[in-house]
Amino acid sequence: MNRHAAFDSRRRGFLRSLVGGSVLFPGIVGDLLAGDSAFPGAGADPLLPRAPHFTPKAKRVIFLYMSGGVSHVDSWDPKPRLFASAGKTVTVDEFQGRKGDFTMYAKRPQWEFSRHGRCGTQVSGLFPHMAGCVDEMCVIRSMTSDHTNHYEATLGIHTGSFTFARPSIGSWVSYGLGTENSNLPSFVVIAPKSPYAGGQVWASDFLPGAHQGTWVVPGQEPVANLRRRSPSEELQALEMAAMDRLNLRHRSARSADPLLAARMKSFETAFGMQMELPELFDLSRESDATHALYGLERGSTRGFAWQCLVARRLAERGVRFIELIDSGSSDNWDAHGDMTLHGPLAANVDRPIAGLLKDLRQRGMLEDTLVVWTTEFGRTPFNATADHRGREHHHWVFSSWLAGAGVRAGTVHGASDDLGIRVATDRVHVHDFHATILHLLGFDHERLTHHHNGRDYRLTDVAGEVVRGVLA
Amino acid sequence: MSIGKTMACVAFAALAALTEAAAPPGDPGSHWAFQPVRDPAPPEVSDPAWCRTPLDRFILARLERQGRRPAPEADRRTWLRRVTLDLTGLPPTVEEIEAFERDPSPQAAETVVDRLLASPRYGERWGRHWLDVVRYADTAGETADYPVPVAWRYRNYVIDAFNADKPYFRFIEEQVAGDILARRGPRERYAEQVAATGFLAISRRFGFDSENYHHLTLQDTIDTMGQAFLGLTLGCARCHNHKYDPVSSTEYYALYGIFESTRFAFPGSEQKQRTRSMVPLIPPEESLPRWREYERRVASLTRVVQRAGLPVPSAVLRSIDDLDGDFELQAPAAGGSKGVLVPPWVYDGPIAVTTDAQSPFRHRHPGGRVGASIPAGTRPWHLGQALHRLGGPVRDASRLTVNLDLKTLPEAPGTPEPPGSHRFWVGRDGGGPVVEVMISARDLVLRTGRGTSLSLGAFTPGSWVNLQLDLDRKARTVVARVGTPGAVRTVGPHPLSSDGDGVVDFIGLDSAGGGPDSTARPGLCIDNLAIQPEPLEPVSTDIPGPVDASLPERDALETERASLVGIDGGFEGQKAGTPPAHPWHPGPNSRVGIRAESQSPLGPSSSRGNQGVHMPGGPAYDGFGQNLATAWKAERTERIHATFDFRCGEVPGGAAADAEGTWRFYLGHGPGTSAAVELFWSGTEFFRVDGGRRESLGPLQRGRWHRVRLTLDLRGRRYEATLQSDGEPEAFSGALSPGWDGVIDNVFIDSYGHRPGPKPALDADNFVLQDKVLPSGGAEGIVETPAAAERRRLRIGEIESRLKVLRDEAQAAAAELERLLVDGPFPLAYGVAEGTPRDAVLQVRGEPDQPGKPVRRGALSALAPVGMVPAGASSGRLELARWLTDPANPLPARVMVNRVWQQHFGRGLVATGNDFGLRGQPPSHPELLDHLASEFRRSGGSIKALHRLILASAAYRQRSEPEPPPSARSTASSGPASSCPVDDPVASAARPVPGSADATDGFSPFPRRRLGAEETRDAILEACGELDLSVGAGHPFPSPTRWGYTQHGPYVASYDHSRRSVYLMTQRIQRHPFLALFDGADPNASTALRRTTTVPSQALFFLNDPMVHRQAESLARSARRARVSGPEQVEWVHRRILRRAPVPTEAADAADFLARYRQALAAVPQPRSEEPDTRALAAWIRVLLGSNEFLTVD
């Protein structure tokens, strides 16, 4: 990419300036300048780019995660019978994790459905803008998870494990692919608040720490310690030059050691990040049309629109896995008391996500970017009382969608039963979902493993089938 | 739902079975790690002179076989820095370096090692390695990540154990069975051994109600135990026989039964937000009496606090000897909780924990929330627990009191009463009962042996009844007391059963009440199941114990004060010209104020006051009122009384009578949430609202004081009232508002009337609301002589000060109560205790709801030729501990010497430190491993002796370079006595990478490493003079009385301090930002070996983190205070950080840097007052702190 190259030359310029006018260490600096991968020693850089198992459709993923459980029957999964049966009783053998016979009352969806796009996929009025993009999507209406509680289900959709902490999907992708841009982390999470299960959602667990997600919090200092604390760039450059000099002197008395070299290089990269990241977060050079496309008010860092536009910029700069979480462990889609609370949450994400899809499409990036939209579970189509205004947790079936690289666009995969209670056809378990995402990235999910404590671990545990029906 | 099931293992095993290549050679029986430890003779080598210790022969022999030579010896400075950081996690001081370099003694190195091993810093460093292995954290890890305020005791136990060189095998035993060992003495080691069981208690918790997922916690326990002590991954056997390692599913559940028979301290969870079962650090014979005394103190304080009208904190701390049967600590089914009993209860059948089963009787605690209930019918059930809480089976206690509150459930009218009975019994687990009580629908029958039955009397189904049994074991008699408060019937003494040996170690309830199993039994609720050596107070609905004498005094004083002061609303002491102060508050935007002219003249007291409240008239809103300290509800308070005096002035600007706005008196829930009574008035008319209708009560006189008195009957939902001016009171009454929600917690007067328009000015006074009857008296004015007024004022003053003392006492009682409820009567540990010993039932495919056959508790059969069977009524943990440490068990010694080796050489002799199984890596030096293991056994498991052995070696003295770098060649032959050469590097050139597998396998050259997370932080603090070397204890967690963490709002915190990093609070769900950044241990799973990653965010830390800048500035200021001139300052900081003087080029570089920095700084606007010289020096310090030399160890 052009701007990448531009940055590279700026970095080299910086390095040269360190030795400008000096006769010290020309050979060694020359060595550094000769190439970034001058130290191919084992473990020197866990983020070196790597090839997947086979030619991938997707080079990167943008993972849109709606926290709290989005009601499938109010959004992506039209259930005419649920509209017709509102108030009638339904018997289920389990409710909120308890077994037994429960008589429940079907609850009418709050939003009406209509057909959209050339493909005619039905979407409710909850997501009017995303509805306009159905021709890009494969909507999966037969998702299923293992747990009815937020914490476990959130951990599950991120790590494939519903109990013990394991590496997150983004960490696995980073582990498998490395990064294209050494000035940026390979796995970035943009979330305004901490999600259920906290940092475990993006942790690398037993994978090397370099693969953990970097948490970007919208606001003044989106990444910890990114803001230069030295009073000026020149002063910091002086400090770095001095440190380089010390480190070169230290290194010159020793054999070439990847440990020492990698640390020297990390300062250089950090300096690069310091320049590149604020620029990345600075959306002022984006056009008015782009702002309008995402529904972003100029200068604002609030809301999902900022997150989506930053995601596109990260994708452009070679970040492998970009996760956006719309809310946190409270004030989210968890509408137990009142379904109308879905309204403002949808308004926060709807136009920005539609804008992101259109933007990626018009820039030609949707060809090799996989966009994933999901939540941890759906919400009950029924309630314990007839007049209850909210919906409870429902992991038996819910909806997600995929768009972009390698996805059979303009289709619907799987179905729930007449009332949206259970999977009717083509069940897609969380493990299957993960296997499919890895497949699109060129991985055999059974071969992307890491040996740890006597076992070869993988994202999909011992399950997971690639969902062929969603592939183009 | 397959939650928690480790399906992975199933397919993994199947897959591995198919893939022959993946399967390791040989059968488990011949696997190297399971063979007995041999004591091999050190091999012959061609250069014995190089070897300083026998272990060097093993290292050298292998190198020689590969045709390699060891790396040359490191210089003394390098060795000292290496060994000091290795043993203490802190770099050596300049003085230590210089002293060592000067020390000509051949024992110099030995002396250094001894000094370091004796330093308390050693335990902080090596304890941390162990804490990695046991995945230590200060929080529980379930959905809300509850803090564990006393977890630190285990952390410090570990640190202390390393400092004291506790023999390793005892270290294992204490962590597995310290609570049992503690009882065997010696007394002074009791606390330490109990704290050791934190190893088990810190197991991860899962879910919303973590006790529903106790099977996962036990899996975590077994996994960690296997990895830590045996280097085996046992977890796979949870679902199937381990395919590689000799661990069968049956053996897994044999271990599982041991831990299921163990009672784990409970850290709190979203569903149960309090800790419990924390383990006393004093033995039962001391803790039980102190706990009783404590409970009495808690009860007494609770009464004081309650009677003083102060809020009583909910009980936080529960004993493992709690007088409510521990039901309190279970949770009713709700929101993902199954509402089941948890260990140490053993139970089966349709038992539910419900709020309906809460007994109304109070024994010591202010009141519980839940009990247990069993529905009517024929389904068999049982529940019970072992009485380990009494310190073991009761053999010689002469008396024992048993308490049970119970209620049978009445059948629907017309349904026949079930004829069967339930049974309540105490006696020997697996043996006979000493006493049984049969509970049928309406009576209790005592049985003390075959055929001996005695009626204890009848009761009414649906009503609670209390049963107490006093067992006099010397006289072998029982006395039974049955009844309700004030109506207790005593039966006996009656001879006890002569069956069996009379041992009492179990208390149980079940469906075996006699008669055929098909007999229907009544529904039953039970609560407050307890057993203790002392008698109990008679049953009561009030908390038993003496009444606090201060309360009658307070009541009398308050009555006297009321008669002297009368009614004044408390405005008298407040500042004139300001809005009414606490407990009153002004309404929003109001102009209300205190003033003398607003004093009501109405008696009996009013003329004695001197101030009232004034609100100007007009159209703007005005008002004042108070939120009541306690909410009054009809269930607890029958009547409340209110009064106020008021006087309306003119309407500013005037208004027609029917257009005049009104004032309102409001009494009810919240401001405007739900009114009980509303009254309205303008300057000329008084209204009330009755049943939603407004009704005029007649005219008022503008400018004249009026008094309203009200009595509310909260249960009858009516009120009686009078309105009085100078004539006779005019009575009126009415219903409380039909929509009133039953709560009164707010009262106010405001101008939000039923009629808009400008309102008249208002004075108000004598505004009182209370649950005591108001002093009587008319509304006539009072005349008092000055002398009488003075006497009265003096007396009021006396009463006030005495009441203040009483109030302060009540507040002090409340504070003491909270402290007691949080801290308990004696120190407690997050540890374990014996539970109810039972064999586990195999869980098919790891699913707790798919029970298989029961499995006898025991250990792994293949590992040691010793069997392991738990003795009698114990969990089997002690036997497990002995089995783990049996000299015939080859693994623990091998695993531990490997861990120690690994921390010194960066890599284990077995690279997979937690996995010595068939899938782990074989040892690079199997004979050396066994040599060390044998020496370790010979030393009795002394880790310090092992350090001495390893650190004395030539292998440990090697350079981290394969050959001397050219610049050092000239001095290399002079050996360790030469000082570290830091030469000008211009002549140096990059040399080949020594990264071959052989180089690391052979432990030559010595591997260079970067400082770990804790070392990095500690080194920065130490270099900058800020490190606090005091020992850390607990963390500043919020008080447990205020805990309410949920998955939506989990516990998240980070507490900074300047103590060593091992004392930082670490959470499971949110990792500590610094430790996570620098590859700290994973607090969720055992970490055998930390990885070192190098990422730019670490560099950003050194560039921009406020901590680095703060520390650097602190050191710069110290440098400028300590040394005057620039070069001296540079040298001073150089020695503080890199522990050496700068070489000339470095000094020149520094001077150049400082000059250029100051110059560049001058061009930048100066936001801070710090001098440029200090800032420049601080920048230089940051450069040194971020340098590779500071952060790596050669």
PDB file of N, CA and C in Angstrom, chain A residues 141-177:
ATOM      1  N   ARG A 141     -29.984 -18.217  10.018  1.00  0.00           N
ATOM      2  CA  ARG A 141     -31.102 -18.160  10.959  1.00  0.00           C
ATOM      3  C   ARG A 141     -31.157 -19.406  11.839  1.00  0.00           C
ATOM      4  N   SER A 142     -30.067 -20.168  11.837  1.00  0.00           N
ATOM      5  CA  SER A 142     -30.084 -21.431  12.597  1.00  0.00           C
ATOM      6  C   SER A 142     -28.864 -21.532  13.507  1.00  0.00           C
ATOM      7  N   MET A 143     -28.423 -20.385  14.011  1.00  0.00           N
ATOM      8  CA  MET A 143     -27.292 -20.382  14.949  1.00  0.00           C
ATOM      9  C   MET A 143     -27.753 -21.002  16.266  1.00  0.00           C
ATOM     10  N   THR A 144     -26.841 -21.685  16.942  1.00  0.00           N
ATOM     11  CA  THR A 144     -27.185 -22.206  18.260  1.00  0.00           C
ATOM     12  C   THR A 144     -25.946 -22.190  19.159  1.00  0.00           C
ATOM     13  N   SER A 145     -26.183 -21.943  20.431  1.00  0.00           N
ATOM     14  CA  SER A 145     -25.089 -21.840  21.400  1.00  0.00           C
ATOM     15  C   SER A 145     -25.349 -22.824  22.542  1.00  0.00           C
ATOM     16  N   ASP A 146     -24.394 -22.931  23.456  1.00  0.00           N
ATOM     17  CA  ASP A 146     -24.496 -23.932  24.517  1.00  0.00           C
ATOM     18  C   ASP A 146     -24.954 -23.395  25.855  1.00  0.00           C
ATOM     19  N   HIS A 147     -25.059 -22.103  25.987  1.00  0.00           N
ATOM     20  CA  HIS A 147     -25.322 -21.612  27.342  1.00  0.00           C
ATOM     21  C   HIS A 147     -26.281 -20.445  27.348  1.00  0.00           C
ATOM     22  N   THR A 148     -27.068 -20.402  28.403  1.00  0.00           N
ATOM     23  CA  THR A 148     -28.127 -19.412  28.503  1.00  0.00           C
ATOM     24  C   THR A 148     -27.699 -18.170  29.271  1.00  0.00           C
ATOM     25  N   ASN A 149     -26.445 -18.166  29.728  1.00  0.00           N
ATOM     26  CA  ASN A 149     -25.984 -17.035  30.529  1.00  0.00           C
ATOM     27  C   ASN A 149     -25.028 -16.179  29.695  1.00  0.00           C
ATOM     28  N   HIS A 150     -25.055 -14.863  29.911  1.00  0.00           N
ATOM     29  CA  HIS A 150     -24.232 -13.972  29.085  1.00  0.00           C
ATOM     30  C   HIS A 150     -22.756 -14.334  29.113  1.00  0.00           C
ATOM     31  N   TYR A 151     -22.247 -14.484  30.329  1.00  0.00           N
ATOM     32  CA  TYR A 151     -20.807 -14.670  30.502  1.00  0.00           C
ATOM     33  C   TYR A 151     -20.329 -15.873  29.686  1.00  0.00           C
ATOM     34  N   GLU A 152     -20.974 -17.006  29.894  1.00  0.00           N
ATOM     35  CA  GLU A 152     -20.540 -18.231  29.217  1.00  0.00           C
ATOM     36  C   GLU A 152     -20.771 -18.134  27.708  1.00  0.00           C
ATOM     37  N   ALA A 153     -21.940 -17.604  27.317  1.00  0.00           N
ATOM     38  CA  ALA A 153     -22.243 -17.538  25.885  1.00  0.00           C
ATOM     39  C   ALA A 153     -21.300 -16.560  25.183  1.00  0.00           C
ATOM     40  N   THR A 154     -20.957 -15.472  25.861  1.00  0.00           N
ATOM     41  CA  THR A 154     -20.028 -14.496  25.283  1.00  0.00           C
ATOM     42  C   THR A 154     -18.636 -15.115  25.138  1.00  0.00           C
ATOM     43  N   LEU A 155     -18.220 -15.828  26.179  1.00  0.00           N
ATOM     44  CA  LEU A 155     -16.940 -16.526  26.108  1.00  0.00           C
ATOM     45  C   LEU A 155     -16.983 -17.535  24.957  1.00  0.00           C
ATOM     46  N   GLY A 156     -18.101 -18.242  24.828  1.00  0.00           N
ATOM     47  CA  GLY A 156     -18.254 -19.270  23.798  1.00  0.00           C
ATOM     48  C   GLY A 156     -18.128 -18.716  22.385  1.00  0.00           C
ATOM     49  N   ILE A 157     -18.824 -17.642  22.089  1.00  0.00           N
ATOM     50  CA  ILE A 157     -18.814 -17.118  20.722  1.00  0.00           C
ATOM     51  C   ILE A 157     -17.442 -16.518  20.393  1.00  0.00           C
ATOM     52  N   HIS A 158     -16.663 -16.190  21.425  1.00  0.00           N
ATOM     53  CA  HIS A 158     -15.337 -15.621  21.184  1.00  0.00           C
ATOM     54  C   HIS A 158     -14.205 -16.639  21.234  1.00  0.00           C
ATOM     55  N   THR A 159     -14.359 -17.684  22.040  1.00  0.00           N
ATOM     56  CA  THR A 159     -13.225 -18.596  22.249  1.00  0.00           C
ATOM     57  C   THR A 159     -13.557 -20.048  21.937  1.00  0.00           C
ATOM     58  N   GLY A 160     -14.830 -20.348  21.705  1.00  0.00           N
ATOM     59  CA  GLY A 160     -15.221 -21.734  21.492  1.00  0.00           C
ATOM     60  C   GLY A 160     -15.327 -22.518  22.780  1.00  0.00           C
ATOM     61  N   SER A 161     -14.954 -21.914  23.909  1.00  0.00           N
ATOM     62  CA  SER A 161     -15.082 -22.572  25.210  1.00  0.00           C
ATOM     63  C   SER A 161     -16.083 -21.783  26.043  1.00  0.00           C
ATOM     64  N   PHE A 162     -17.018 -22.519  26.640  1.00  0.00           N
ATOM     65  CA  PHE A 162     -18.062 -21.836  27.402  1.00  0.00           C
ATOM     66  C   PHE A 162     -17.726 -21.749  28.880  1.00  0.00           C
ATOM     67  N   THR A 163     -16.609 -22.343  29.269  1.00  0.00           N
ATOM     68  CA  THR A 163     -16.278 -22.329  30.698  1.00  0.00           C
ATOM     69  C   THR A 163     -14.843 -21.861  30.919  1.00  0.00           C
ATOM     70  N   PHE A 164     -13.897 -22.702  30.573  1.00  0.00           N
ATOM     71  CA  PHE A 164     -12.497 -22.366  30.817  1.00  0.00           C
ATOM     72  C   PHE A 164     -12.029 -21.318  29.814  1.00  0.00           C
ATOM     73  N   ALA A 165     -11.169 -20.443  30.263  1.00  0.00           N
ATOM     74  CA  ALA A 165     -10.638 -19.424  29.366  1.00  0.00           C
ATOM     75  C   ALA A 165      -9.736 -20.092  28.327  1.00  0.00           C
ATOM     76  N   ARG A 166      -9.916 -19.708  27.084  1.00  0.00           N
ATOM     77  CA  ARG A 166      -9.111 -20.234  25.971  1.00  0.00           C
ATOM     78  C   ARG A 166      -8.774 -19.059  25.057  1.00  0.00           C
ATOM     79  N   PRO A 167      -7.865 -19.257  24.085  1.00  0.00           N
ATOM     80  CA  PRO A 167      -7.547 -18.139  23.181  1.00  0.00           C
ATOM     81  C   PRO A 167      -8.780 -17.735  22.375  1.00  0.00           C
ATOM     82  N   SER A 168      -8.885 -16.459  22.119  1.00  0.00           N
ATOM     83  CA  SER A 168     -10.036 -15.965  21.375  1.00  0.00           C
ATOM     84  C   SER A 168      -9.824 -16.178  19.881  1.00  0.00           C
ATOM     85  N   ILE A 169     -10.909 -16.063  19.121  1.00  0.00           N
ATOM     86  CA  ILE A 169     -10.845 -16.312  17.675  1.00  0.00           C
ATOM     87  C   ILE A 169      -9.850 -15.355  17.017  1.00  0.00           C
ATOM     88  N   GLY A 170      -9.841 -14.096  17.489  1.00  0.00           N
ATOM     89  CA  GLY A 170      -8.902 -13.129  16.916  1.00  0.00           C
ATOM     90  C   GLY A 170      -7.459 -13.532  17.177  1.00  0.00           C
ATOM     91  N   SER A 171      -7.204 -14.090  18.367  1.00  0.00           N
ATOM     92  CA  SER A 171      -5.849 -14.533  18.682  1.00  0.00           C
ATOM     93  C   SER A 171      -5.437 -15.698  17.798  1.00  0.00           C
ATOM     94  N   TRP A 172      -6.390 -16.610  17.566  1.00  0.00           N
ATOM     95  CA  TRP A 172      -6.089 -17.748  16.693  1.00  0.00           C
ATOM     96  C   TRP A 172      -5.749 -17.258  15.283  1.00  0.00           C
ATOM     97  N   VAL A 173      -6.512 -16.268  14.806  1.00  0.00           N
ATOM     98  CA  VAL A 173      -6.266 -15.763  13.452  1.00  0.00           C
ATOM     99  C   VAL A 173      -4.895 -15.080  13.400  1.00  0.00           C
ATOM    100  N   SER A 174      -4.584 -14.308  14.427  1.00  0.00           N
ATOM    101  CA  SER A 174      -3.284 -13.646  14.494  1.00  0.00           C
ATOM    102  C   SER A 174      -2.160 -14.683  14.551  1.00  0.00           C
ATOM    103  N   TYR A 175      -2.385 -15.715  15.357  1.00  0.00           N
ATOM    104  CA  TYR A 175      -1.415 -16.808  15.494  1.00  0.00           C
ATOM    105  C   TYR A 175      -1.197 -17.490  14.152  1.00  0.00           C
ATOM    106  N   GLY A 176      -2.288 -17.635  13.400  1.00  0.00           N
ATOM    107  CA  GLY A 176      -2.193 -18.342  12.133  1.00  0.00           C
ATOM    108  C   GLY A 176      -1.620 -17.504  11.006  1.00  0.00           C
ATOM    109  N   LEU A 177      -1.877 -16.203  11.042  1.00  0.00           N
ATOM    110  CA  LEU A 177      -1.532 -15.373   9.889  1.00  0.00           C
ATOM    111  C   LEU A 177      -0.437 -14.347  10.141  1.00  0.00           C
TER     112      LEU A 177
END
